[in-house]
Amino acid sequence: MDMQHPDHLTDAGPAPVQPRRALVLSGGIALGAFEAGAYATWEAREGGPPPWLLGASVGAVNAAIIAGNPPERRLARLRAFWDSAVLEPAPLATSLFGPPPAGVLRRGYNEASALQAMMLGHPGLFRRRLLPQAGPAAAIYDLDPLRERIADFVDFELLNHGPIRLSVAATDVETGTRIVFDTAQGARIGPEHLAASCALLPFFTPVEVEGRLLADGGLSTNAPLDLVLDAPGAGPLHCVVVELFARSGSRPQSLSAAVARAGDLAFGNQTRQALEGRAREYRLRALVGRLAAQLPPGHEREAELAGLLAGAEATIALLGYHPSEDEAGAGKVFNFSRATLAHRWEAGERAMTEALDRMAHPEQAEVLAPGLLLHAIGN
């Protein structure tokens, strides 16, 4: 057996710095089952969640369930939440014969599930308002069922005082400002904060929190990746972002498909635009670094210049969900059928497996700028 000489151990240098890790979960109502499946793979591979979870809308709900449960219950509570979210259009037929096969019948089944939720509401998540014009803002549904039931799945004391940092994004209806509730910054997150983050106008009525009327976080930032990139910290950053609206897609062949594509573009483009802006910043920082190398010794340590040069290398894995052709077009975000939620969960598991495999090989990443690497999965 080969043995290292002690002198070699001394010369080996310091151990590599472990990367800072974060998981960003975006909004998308019933599409959130994809995020749940992605996290299931993360936990199986990594042994637990990263130190920092960030979310908007249903991503905030998923993140709260993860952060608000002890290790032995995290995945079970996440699974229980999505099992309770199932809304079958024909439960007896499905229990006897299973879901319809792929094709026209499966699409009809999915559309029926979405129509049922839109017409009648969802008993565990949202309900139709008798007077949509009443209240602080006009909306079709309220989120009181979610506010009442979320405590069945989240220990809010653990969420607010446990080891996992949680950041939840919402949007001020009146000013348009993004509002972030961050447990590391002293915020105490409760059911009302999660409901506010999910209140997508005009579907869901906004929620008043701490004197502000708040709506869905996706109206300002559907995937708040910028919070991670802006956070101070030493060493490299590894961040996984789960997107629920596909930026790329096919030409819509129907009005329903056109509506669905519009939603995909509106939400799915946000993160890419943010990354394009961040790439310009990293390129500028690299340029400043080259110029600083030509300055007399010591000048590169001046405060303003040091701030420009302080950014650490960041590796981003961007997971995207592409719905199957059988999903319900414009109503896909309201499709809670058991078969579709199971399909999304499994797709999330596969996407996260690929993401973690690829992040272990930085040479396979797209270099957006010096120090900014991207692994795009399903985008």
Tab-separated table of C-alpha atoms in Angstrom:
chain	number	residue	atom	x	y	z
A	1	MET	CA	0.000	0.000	0.000
A	2	ASP	CA	1.316	3.470	-0.880
A	3	MET	CA	1.807	5.674	2.146
A	4	GLN	CA	2.183	9.445	2.054
A	5	HIS	CA	5.268	10.818	3.725
A	6	PRO	CA	4.352	13.211	6.585
A	7	ASP	CA	6.218	16.007	4.771
A	8	HIS	CA	3.826	15.618	1.860
A	9	LEU	CA	0.876	16.125	4.195
A	10	THR	CA	2.444	19.344	5.457
A	11	ASP	CA	2.921	20.617	1.905
A	12	ALA	CA	-0.621	19.754	0.831
A	13	GLY	CA	-1.928	23.204	1.853
A	14	PRO	CA	-5.296	24.087	3.406
A	15	ALA	CA	-8.353	21.978	2.754
A	16	PRO	CA	-10.648	23.357	0.019
A	17	VAL	CA	-13.326	25.750	1.263
A	18	GLN	CA	-16.778	24.172	1.326
A	19	PRO	CA	-19.218	26.094	-0.851
A	20	ARG	CA	-22.090	28.056	0.627
A	21	ARG	CA	-25.329	26.399	-0.479
A	22	ALA	CA	-28.858	27.640	-1.077
A	23	LEU	CA	-32.066	26.388	-2.692
A	24	VAL	CA	-34.472	28.819	-4.398
A	25	LEU	CA	-38.050	27.660	-5.036
A	26	SER	CA	-40.292	29.655	-7.378
A	27	GLY	CA	-44.058	30.075	-7.648
A	28	GLY	CA	-46.527	28.195	-9.829
A	29	ILE	CA	-49.491	26.918	-7.715
A	30	ALA	CA	-50.023	23.205	-8.567
A	31	LEU	CA	-46.734	23.083	-10.495
A	32	GLY	CA	-45.065	23.174	-7.065
A	33	ALA	CA	-45.185	19.368	-6.907
A	34	PHE	CA	-42.148	19.490	-9.226
A	35	GLU	CA	-40.244	21.381	-6.506
A	36	ALA	CA	-41.287	18.854	-3.880
A	37	GLY	CA	-39.898	16.015	-5.981
A	38	ALA	CA	-36.704	17.982	-6.592
A	39	TYR	CA	-36.237	18.433	-2.857
A	40	ALA	CA	-36.845	14.715	-2.257
A	41	THR	CA	-33.804	13.970	-4.395
A	42	TRP	CA	-31.782	16.718	-2.702
A	43	GLU	CA	-32.484	15.204	0.711
A	44	ALA	CA	-31.676	11.684	-0.461
A	45	ARG	CA	-28.383	12.806	-1.990
A	46	GLU	CA	-27.287	15.514	0.459
A	47	GLY	CA	-28.755	14.148	3.702
A	48	GLY	CA	-30.822	17.241	4.456
A	49	PRO	CA	-31.675	20.729	3.231
A	50	PRO	CA	-29.138	23.475	2.532
A	51	PRO	CA	-28.576	26.136	5.201
A	52	TRP	CA	-30.672	28.677	3.276
A	53	LEU	CA	-34.077	28.212	1.621
A	54	LEU	CA	-35.767	30.956	-0.372
A	55	GLY	CA	-39.214	30.921	-1.935
A	56	ALA	CA	-42.056	32.834	-3.521
A	57	SER	CA	-45.693	31.719	-3.718
A	58	VAL	CA	-45.961	27.920	-3.627
A	59	GLY	CA	-42.167	27.836	-3.417
A	60	ALA	CA	-42.475	29.651	-0.094
A	61	VAL	CA	-44.956	27.015	1.103
A	62	ASN	CA	-42.660	24.154	0.100
A	63	ALA	CA	-39.685	25.883	1.713
A	64	ALA	CA	-41.656	26.508	4.933
A	65	ILE	CA	-42.617	22.831	5.195
A	66	ILE	CA	-38.968	21.847	4.803
A	67	ALA	CA	-37.667	24.430	7.273
A	68	GLY	CA	-40.526	23.897	9.712
A	69	ASN	CA	-40.042	20.189	10.366
A	70	PRO	CA	-37.348	18.125	12.108
A	71	PRO	CA	-35.131	15.965	9.894
A	72	GLU	CA	-37.122	12.766	10.382
A	73	ARG	CA	-40.394	14.445	9.327
A	74	ARG	CA	-39.396	16.853	6.546
A	75	LEU	CA	-39.992	14.676	3.536
A	76	ALA	CA	-43.010	12.910	5.051
A	77	ARG	CA	-44.741	16.235	5.755
A	78	LEU	CA	-43.929	17.505	2.264
A	79	ARG	CA	-45.373	14.333	0.755
A	80	ALA	CA	-48.438	14.585	3.000
A	81	PHE	CA	-49.068	18.167	1.893
A	82	TRP	CA	-49.055	17.248	-1.786
A	83	ASP	CA	-51.118	14.113	-1.192
A	84	SER	CA	-53.700	16.323	0.510
A	85	ALA	CA	-53.638	18.675	-2.493
A	86	VAL	CA	-54.968	15.997	-4.880
A	87	LEU	CA	-58.253	16.978	-6.531
A	88	GLU	CA	-59.691	14.194	-8.681
A	89	PRO	CA	-62.392	15.092	-11.230
A	90	ALA	CA	-63.843	11.556	-11.152
A	91	PRO	CA	-62.516	9.920	-7.973
A	92	LEU	CA	-64.586	6.721	-8.180
A	93	ALA	CA	-63.648	5.982	-11.783
A	94	THR	CA	-60.009	6.784	-11.118
A	95	SER	CA	-59.878	4.544	-8.049
A	96	LEU	CA	-61.409	1.647	-10.013
A	97	PHE	CA	-59.637	2.011	-13.352
A	98	GLY	CA	-56.735	4.371	-12.713
A	99	PRO	CA	-56.076	7.572	-14.653
A	100	PRO	CA	-56.791	7.596	-18.381
A	101	PRO	CA	-53.947	6.697	-20.737
A	102	ALA	CA	-51.842	9.391	-22.359
A	103	GLY	CA	-53.521	11.266	-25.176
A	104	VAL	CA	-56.913	12.869	-25.615
A	105	LEU	CA	-58.469	11.130	-22.588
A	106	ARG	CA	-55.649	12.146	-20.249
A	107	ARG	CA	-55.850	15.731	-21.468
A	108	GLY	CA	-59.594	15.771	-20.824
A	109	TYR	CA	-59.004	14.349	-17.349
A	110	ASN	CA	-56.447	17.075	-16.604
A	111	GLU	CA	-58.688	19.821	-17.956
A	112	ALA	CA	-61.564	18.531	-15.811
A	113	SER	CA	-59.369	18.676	-12.717
A	114	ALA	CA	-58.312	22.253	-13.482
A	115	LEU	CA	-61.893	23.309	-14.265
A	116	GLN	CA	-63.137	21.785	-10.996
A	117	ALA	CA	-60.592	23.789	-8.992
A	118	MET	CA	-61.332	26.999	-10.879
A	119	MET	CA	-65.111	26.643	-10.598
A	120	LEU	CA	-65.419	25.303	-7.049
A	121	GLY	CA	-62.119	26.152	-5.395
A	122	HIS	CA	-59.904	23.720	-3.512
A	123	PRO	CA	-61.080	22.669	-0.027
A	124	GLY	CA	-57.581	22.590	1.421
A	125	LEU	CA	-56.057	25.595	-0.316
A	126	PHE	CA	-58.489	28.248	-1.579
A	127	ARG	CA	-62.220	28.898	-1.874
A	128	ARG	CA	-64.480	30.918	-4.126
A	129	ARG	CA	-65.448	34.315	-2.799
A	130	LEU	CA	-69.183	35.059	-2.786
A	131	LEU	CA	-68.470	38.738	-3.497
A	132	PRO	CA	-65.322	38.944	-5.647
A	133	GLN	CA	-65.457	42.759	-5.676
A	134	ALA	CA	-65.549	43.085	-1.877
A	135	GLY	CA	-62.601	43.490	0.453
A	136	PRO	CA	-59.256	45.245	0.036
A	137	ALA	CA	-58.892	44.116	-3.591
A	138	ALA	CA	-61.065	42.283	-6.096
A	139	ALA	CA	-60.204	38.584	-6.439
A	140	ILE	CA	-61.922	35.308	-7.270
A	141	TYR	CA	-60.668	33.213	-4.333
A	142	ASP	CA	-59.369	33.707	-0.827
A	143	LEU	CA	-56.575	31.703	0.769
A	144	ASP	CA	-58.171	31.191	4.188
A	145	PRO	CA	-58.140	27.368	3.804
A	146	LEU	CA	-54.366	27.461	3.293
A	147	ARG	CA	-53.864	29.754	6.283
A	148	GLU	CA	-55.946	27.462	8.461
A	149	ARG	CA	-54.347	24.171	7.375
A	150	ILE	CA	-50.698	25.059	6.944
A	151	ALA	CA	-50.064	24.625	10.681
A	152	ASP	CA	-50.817	20.907	10.158
A	153	PHE	CA	-47.658	20.714	8.078
A	154	VAL	CA	-45.363	23.376	9.575
A	155	ASP	CA	-43.990	23.854	13.090
A	156	PHE	CA	-43.687	27.640	12.999
A	157	GLU	CA	-41.654	27.754	16.202
A	158	LEU	CA	-39.024	25.520	14.595
A	159	LEU	CA	-39.269	27.432	11.323
A	160	ASN	CA	-38.495	30.731	13.035
A	161	HIS	CA	-35.879	29.525	15.500
A	162	GLY	CA	-34.406	26.439	13.842
A	163	PRO	CA	-31.103	25.972	12.020
A	164	ILE	CA	-32.422	26.665	8.495
A	165	ARG	CA	-32.606	30.228	7.217
A	166	LEU	CA	-35.863	30.928	5.385
A	167	SER	CA	-36.577	33.913	3.122
A	168	VAL	CA	-40.122	34.463	1.799
A	169	ALA	CA	-40.869	37.015	-0.928
A	170	ALA	CA	-44.121	38.943	-1.432
A	171	THR	CA	-45.110	42.101	-3.328
A	172	ASP	CA	-46.616	45.315	-1.948
A	173	VAL	CA	-49.802	45.823	-3.984
A	174	GLU	CA	-49.743	49.602	-3.670
A	175	THR	CA	-46.080	50.415	-4.220
A	176	GLY	CA	-44.972	47.406	-6.262
A	177	THR	CA	-42.048	46.936	-3.881
A	178	ARG	CA	-40.768	43.448	-3.179
A	179	ILE	CA	-41.044	42.619	0.512
A	180	VAL	CA	-38.795	39.891	1.932
A	181	PHE	CA	-39.355	38.192	5.272
A	182	ASP	CA	-36.092	36.609	6.365
A	183	THR	CA	-35.684	34.620	9.579
A	184	ALA	CA	-31.981	35.515	9.643
A	185	GLN	CA	-32.951	39.191	9.703
A	186	GLY	CA	-35.319	38.857	12.654
A	187	ALA	CA	-38.598	38.285	10.793
A	188	ARG	CA	-41.102	35.958	12.411
A	189	ILE	CA	-42.887	34.126	9.593
A	190	GLY	CA	-46.424	32.838	10.128
A	191	PRO	CA	-49.301	31.487	8.022
A	192	GLU	CA	-50.266	35.001	6.929
A	193	HIS	CA	-46.835	35.591	5.384
A	194	LEU	CA	-47.102	32.390	3.351
A	195	ALA	CA	-50.644	33.243	2.229
A	196	ALA	CA	-49.501	36.729	1.214
A	197	SER	CA	-46.656	35.268	-0.843
A	198	CYS	CA	-49.210	33.051	-2.657
A	199	ALA	CA	-51.820	35.752	-3.356
A	200	LEU	CA	-51.550	35.964	-7.132
A	201	LEU	CA	-53.833	38.699	-8.439
A	202	PRO	CA	-56.549	38.549	-9.680
A	203	PHE	CA	-57.059	34.936	-8.613
A	204	PHE	CA	-56.338	35.297	-4.889
A	205	THR	CA	-57.148	38.189	-2.614
A	206	PRO	CA	-54.069	39.929	-1.169
A	207	VAL	CA	-53.280	39.699	2.531
A	208	GLU	CA	-52.542	42.562	4.900
A	209	VAL	CA	-49.341	41.915	6.854
A	210	GLU	CA	-47.672	44.424	9.140
A	211	GLY	CA	-49.652	47.296	7.667
A	212	ARG	CA	-48.963	46.429	4.019
A	213	LEU	CA	-51.336	44.845	1.508
A	214	LEU	CA	-49.257	42.033	0.025
A	215	ALA	CA	-49.663	39.824	-3.032
A	216	ASP	CA	-47.743	37.040	-4.740
A	217	GLY	CA	-43.970	37.242	-4.600
A	218	GLY	CA	-43.825	36.216	-8.258
A	219	LEU	CA	-45.246	39.593	-9.259
A	220	SER	CA	-41.865	41.100	-8.343
A	221	THR	CA	-39.437	38.149	-8.366
A	222	ASN	CA	-40.737	34.641	-8.960
A	223	ALA	CA	-37.373	33.099	-8.038
A	224	PRO	CA	-35.494	35.438	-5.647
A	225	LEU	CA	-32.021	34.320	-6.695
A	226	ASP	CA	-30.635	37.838	-6.393
A	227	LEU	CA	-30.930	37.651	-2.593
A	228	VAL	CA	-28.430	34.803	-2.588
A	229	LEU	CA	-26.031	36.440	-5.030
A	230	ASP	CA	-26.078	39.698	-3.070
A	231	ALA	CA	-25.510	38.080	0.334
A	232	PRO	CA	-22.041	38.604	1.794
A	233	GLY	CA	-19.969	35.541	2.505
A	234	ALA	CA	-16.587	33.996	1.913
A	235	GLY	CA	-15.930	31.115	-0.424
A	236	PRO	CA	-17.725	29.808	-3.485
A	237	LEU	CA	-21.502	29.687	-3.771
A	238	HIS	CA	-23.551	26.729	-5.046
A	239	CYS	CA	-27.214	27.586	-5.603
A	240	VAL	CA	-30.006	25.502	-7.135
A	241	VAL	CA	-32.982	27.396	-8.547
A	242	VAL	CA	-36.192	25.524	-9.396
A	243	GLU	CA	-38.247	27.245	-12.107
A	244	LEU	CA	-41.847	26.179	-12.753
A	245	PHE	CA	-42.506	28.125	-15.961
A	246	ALA	CA	-40.551	27.094	-19.041
A	247	ARG	CA	-38.782	29.942	-20.815
A	248	SER	CA	-38.466	27.899	-24.007
A	249	GLY	CA	-41.412	26.229	-25.696
A	250	SER	CA	-43.262	25.616	-28.934
A	251	ARG	CA	-45.542	27.855	-30.963
A	252	PRO	CA	-49.030	27.868	-29.417
A	253	GLN	CA	-51.649	26.205	-31.583
A	254	SER	CA	-54.729	27.247	-29.596
A	255	LEU	CA	-55.983	30.147	-27.505
A	256	SER	CA	-55.471	28.107	-24.325
A	257	ALA	CA	-51.907	27.320	-25.358
A	258	ALA	CA	-51.295	31.008	-26.105
A	259	VAL	CA	-52.460	32.005	-22.613
A	260	ALA	CA	-50.245	29.324	-21.073
A	261	ARG	CA	-47.270	30.443	-23.161
A	262	ALA	CA	-47.779	34.052	-22.081
A	263	GLY	CA	-47.549	32.970	-18.440
A	264	ASP	CA	-44.455	30.910	-19.160
A	265	LEU	CA	-42.732	33.869	-20.785
A	266	ALA	CA	-43.774	36.393	-18.148
A	267	PHE	CA	-42.477	34.308	-15.257
A	268	GLY	CA	-39.894	32.103	-16.947
A	269	ASN	CA	-37.899	35.029	-18.333
A	270	GLN	CA	-37.357	36.678	-14.959
A	271	THR	CA	-34.467	34.538	-13.780
A	272	ARG	CA	-32.648	34.582	-17.098
A	273	GLN	CA	-32.882	38.368	-17.224
A	274	ALA	CA	-31.527	38.535	-13.684
A	275	LEU	CA	-28.636	36.255	-14.639
A	276	GLU	CA	-27.855	38.361	-17.719
A	277	GLY	CA	-27.608	41.446	-15.521
A	278	ARG	CA	-25.471	39.586	-13.004
A	279	ALA	CA	-23.155	38.372	-15.790
A	280	ARG	CA	-22.533	41.994	-16.804
A	281	GLU	CA	-21.618	42.758	-13.190
A	282	TYR	CA	-19.186	39.833	-13.019
A	283	ARG	CA	-17.562	40.856	-16.317
A	284	LEU	CA	-17.140	44.396	-14.983
A	285	ARG	CA	-15.636	43.019	-11.776
A	286	ALA	CA	-13.147	40.955	-13.807
A	287	LEU	CA	-12.211	44.045	-15.809
A	288	VAL	CA	-11.696	46.073	-12.634
A	289	GLY	CA	-9.563	43.240	-11.290
A	290	ARG	CA	-7.300	43.375	-14.330
A	291	LEU	CA	-6.979	47.136	-13.992
A	292	ALA	CA	-6.315	46.845	-10.256
A	293	ALA	CA	-3.421	44.507	-10.950
A	294	GLN	CA	-1.667	47.404	-12.703
A	295	LEU	CA	-2.042	49.804	-9.761
A	296	PRO	CA	0.794	50.538	-7.333
A	297	PRO	CA	0.881	48.111	-4.373
A	298	GLY	CA	-1.763	48.769	-1.732
A	299	HIS	CA	-4.221	50.777	-3.841
A	300	GLU	CA	-6.280	47.710	-4.660
A	301	ARG	CA	-7.196	47.547	-0.971
A	302	GLU	CA	-9.003	50.878	-0.983
A	303	ALA	CA	-12.573	50.432	0.258
A	304	GLU	CA	-14.517	51.057	-2.957
A	305	LEU	CA	-12.183	48.988	-5.095
A	306	ALA	CA	-12.086	46.149	-2.565
A	307	GLY	CA	-15.878	46.026	-2.630
A	308	LEU	CA	-15.900	45.587	-6.394
A	309	LEU	CA	-13.384	42.761	-6.194
A	310	ALA	CA	-14.936	40.911	-3.264
A	311	GLY	CA	-17.394	38.699	-5.137
A	312	ALA	CA	-16.891	34.959	-4.812
A	313	GLU	CA	-17.357	32.425	-7.579
A	314	ALA	CA	-20.995	31.384	-7.998
A	315	THR	CA	-22.317	28.211	-9.612
A	316	ILE	CA	-26.037	28.201	-10.416
A	317	ALA	CA	-28.080	25.140	-11.378
A	318	LEU	CA	-31.334	26.259	-13.018
A	319	LEU	CA	-33.973	23.514	-13.146
A	320	GLY	CA	-36.953	24.077	-15.427
A	321	TYR	CA	-40.265	22.235	-15.584
A	322	HIS	CA	-41.704	21.433	-19.005
A	323	PRO	CA	-45.300	20.170	-18.814
A	324	SER	CA	-46.349	17.178	-20.869
A	325	GLU	CA	-48.582	17.651	-23.902
A	326	ASP	CA	-51.469	16.161	-21.905
A	327	GLU	CA	-51.458	18.899	-19.273
A	328	ALA	CA	-54.254	21.401	-19.137
A	329	GLY	CA	-52.883	24.336	-21.127
A	330	ALA	CA	-53.853	27.653	-19.557
A	331	GLY	CA	-55.302	25.810	-16.552
A	332	LYS	CA	-52.197	23.741	-15.810
A	333	VAL	CA	-51.465	25.677	-12.598
A	334	PHE	CA	-54.884	24.581	-11.266
A	335	ASN	CA	-54.495	20.948	-12.302
A	336	PHE	CA	-54.258	19.000	-9.033
A	337	SER	CA	-55.106	15.555	-10.437
A	338	ARG	CA	-53.249	12.725	-8.731
A	339	ALA	CA	-51.594	11.470	-11.920
A	340	THR	CA	-50.323	14.928	-12.849
A	341	LEU	CA	-48.966	15.727	-9.389
A	342	ALA	CA	-47.195	12.355	-9.367
A	343	HIS	CA	-45.751	13.080	-12.810
A	344	ARG	CA	-44.475	16.475	-11.653
A	345	TRP	CA	-42.937	15.017	-8.485
A	346	GLU	CA	-41.088	12.373	-10.502
A	347	ALA	CA	-39.928	14.962	-13.048
A	348	GLY	CA	-38.538	17.050	-10.183
A	349	GLU	CA	-36.634	14.047	-8.826
A	350	ARG	CA	-35.033	13.423	-12.216
A	351	ALA	CA	-34.150	17.085	-12.747
A	352	MET	CA	-32.479	17.413	-9.360
A	353	THR	CA	-30.515	14.204	-9.925
A	354	GLU	CA	-29.134	15.683	-13.140
A	355	ALA	CA	-28.452	19.042	-11.468
A	356	LEU	CA	-26.440	17.564	-8.595
A	357	ASP	CA	-24.511	15.309	-10.965
A	358	ARG	CA	-23.609	18.237	-13.211
A	359	MET	CA	-22.651	20.564	-10.372
A	360	ALA	CA	-19.958	18.051	-9.446
A	361	HIS	CA	-18.382	18.773	-12.863
A	362	PRO	CA	-17.752	22.515	-13.216
A	363	GLU	CA	-16.098	21.933	-16.579
A	364	GLN	CA	-19.569	21.113	-17.974
A	365	ALA	CA	-21.043	24.478	-16.979
A	366	GLU	CA	-21.821	27.402	-19.233
A	367	VAL	CA	-19.538	30.304	-18.317
A	368	LEU	CA	-21.776	33.359	-18.177
A	369	ALA	CA	-18.876	35.524	-16.986
A	370	PRO	CA	-15.617	35.006	-15.102
A	371	GLY	CA	-16.672	33.490	-11.767
A	372	LEU	CA	-20.318	32.932	-12.762
A	373	LEU	CA	-21.189	29.414	-13.953
A	374	LEU	CA	-24.568	28.044	-15.031
A	375	HIS	CA	-25.911	24.521	-15.390
A	376	ALA	CA	-29.297	24.742	-17.173
A	377	ILE	CA	-31.471	21.636	-16.802
A	378	GLY	CA	-34.726	21.491	-18.762
A	379	ASN	CA	-34.672	25.191	-19.708
